[in-house]
Amino acid sequence: MAGGKLTPRQKMINLMYLVFIAMLAMNMSKEVLSAFGLMNEKFESANAASTQNNQSLLMSLDTKAAEAKVISLLQQQQHIKLKLLLKNLMPMSLL
């Protein structure tokens, strides 16, 4: 069924399967249909929960990134202050 030519026998078998599946679909009970509806509701609630969880994870990642940036900036500031302090403490003859 990958695109090759089908024999007339195989075409008839495929058509019979199609008719059989259609007949099964017409005889489907209400319980089966309600089960599909219940599955759909479960999938929707799981999707909503995972979306909310993903959003909270992204927010916490943003917070951590902002904290890391602030810490990095503070370290740079301390490094510059230390350089300036050392420069001011050095006698001019050593420069």
Short mmCIF file of C-alpha atoms in Angstrom, two decimals:
data_model
loop_
_atom_site.label_atom_id
_atom_site.label_comp_id
_atom_site.label_asym_id
_atom_site.label_seq_id
_atom_site.Cartn_x
_atom_site.Cartn_y
_atom_site.Cartn_z
CA MET A 1 0.00 0.00 0.00
CA ALA A 2 3.00 2.19 -0.47
CA GLY A 3 1.77 3.47 -3.78
CA GLY A 4 2.18 0.37 -5.96
CA LYS A 5 -0.50 -1.01 -8.26
CA LEU A 6 -3.13 -3.06 -6.47
CA THR A 7 -4.60 -6.19 -7.97
CA PRO A 8 -8.38 -6.34 -8.41
CA ARG A 9 -8.48 -8.91 -5.60
CA GLN A 10 -6.66 -6.56 -3.20
CA LYS A 11 -8.93 -3.67 -4.20
CA MET A 12 -11.98 -5.80 -3.36
CA ILE A 13 -10.50 -6.81 0.02
CA ASN A 14 -9.77 -3.16 0.85
CA LEU A 15 -13.33 -2.18 -0.10
CA MET A 16 -14.75 -4.98 2.05
CA TYR A 17 -12.69 -3.76 5.03
CA LEU A 18 -13.94 -0.23 4.45
CA VAL A 19 -17.57 -1.40 4.37
CA PHE A 20 -17.00 -3.53 7.48
CA ILE A 21 -15.56 -0.59 9.41
CA ALA A 22 -18.45 1.63 8.28
CA MET A 23 -20.95 -0.96 9.49
CA LEU A 24 -19.20 -1.16 12.85
CA ALA A 25 -19.29 2.61 13.14
CA MET A 26 -23.03 2.70 12.48
CA ASN A 27 -23.69 0.12 15.20
CA MET A 28 -21.65 1.96 17.80
CA SER A 29 -23.46 2.20 21.12
CA LYS A 30 -24.04 5.33 23.17
CA GLU A 31 -21.64 4.09 25.84
CA VAL A 32 -18.78 4.00 23.36
CA LEU A 33 -19.57 7.51 22.14
CA SER A 34 -19.81 8.82 25.71
CA ALA A 35 -16.46 7.16 26.48
CA PHE A 36 -14.89 9.13 23.63
CA GLY A 37 -16.44 12.31 25.05
CA LEU A 38 -15.08 11.48 28.50
CA MET A 39 -11.62 10.86 27.03
CA ASN A 40 -11.80 14.22 25.26
CA GLU A 41 -12.66 15.99 28.53
CA LYS A 42 -9.74 14.26 30.29
CA PHE A 43 -7.37 15.27 27.51
CA GLU A 44 -8.55 18.88 27.66
CA SER A 45 -8.12 19.06 31.44
CA ALA A 46 -4.66 17.45 31.21
CA ASN A 47 -3.68 19.96 28.50
CA ALA A 48 -4.88 22.86 30.64
CA ALA A 49 -2.98 21.57 33.68
CA SER A 50 0.23 21.06 31.72
CA THR A 51 -0.10 24.52 30.14
CA GLN A 52 -0.47 26.10 33.58
CA ASN A 53 2.48 24.07 34.90
CA ASN A 54 4.63 25.13 31.94
CA GLN A 55 3.75 28.78 32.49
CA SER A 56 4.68 28.61 36.17
CA LEU A 57 7.98 26.90 35.28
CA LEU A 58 8.75 29.62 32.74
CA MET A 59 7.99 32.32 35.29
CA SER A 60 10.32 30.70 37.83
CA LEU A 61 13.03 30.41 35.17
CA ASP A 62 12.63 34.11 34.37
CA THR A 63 12.94 34.93 38.06
CA LYS A 64 16.07 32.80 38.42
CA ALA A 65 17.60 34.41 35.32
CA ALA A 66 16.90 37.88 36.68
CA GLU A 67 18.45 36.94 40.03
CA ALA A 68 21.52 35.52 38.29
CA LYS A 69 21.87 38.70 36.26
CA VAL A 70 21.68 40.86 39.39
CA ILE A 71 24.27 38.68 41.13
CA SER A 72 26.54 38.91 38.11
CA LEU A 73 26.19 42.70 38.02
CA LEU A 74 26.94 42.91 41.74
CA GLN A 75 30.06 40.80 41.29
CA GLN A 76 31.23 43.03 38.44
CA GLN A 77 30.59 46.11 40.58
CA GLN A 78 32.61 44.67 43.46
CA HIS A 79 35.44 43.76 41.11
CA ILE A 80 35.57 47.31 39.71
CA LYS A 81 35.48 48.81 43.22
CA LEU A 82 38.35 46.55 44.26
CA LYS A 83 40.38 47.56 41.21
CA LEU A 84 39.80 51.24 41.93
CA LEU A 85 40.64 50.78 45.58
CA LEU A 86 43.88 48.98 44.75
CA LYS A 87 44.78 51.60 42.18
CA ASN A 88 44.24 54.38 44.72
CA LEU A 89 46.27 52.59 47.40
CA MET A 90 49.29 51.94 45.16
CA PRO A 91 52.04 54.52 45.35
CA MET A 92 52.59 56.46 42.18
CA SER A 93 56.18 55.27 41.92
CA LEU A 94 55.01 51.68 41.31
CA LEU A 95 52.84 52.69 38.39
#
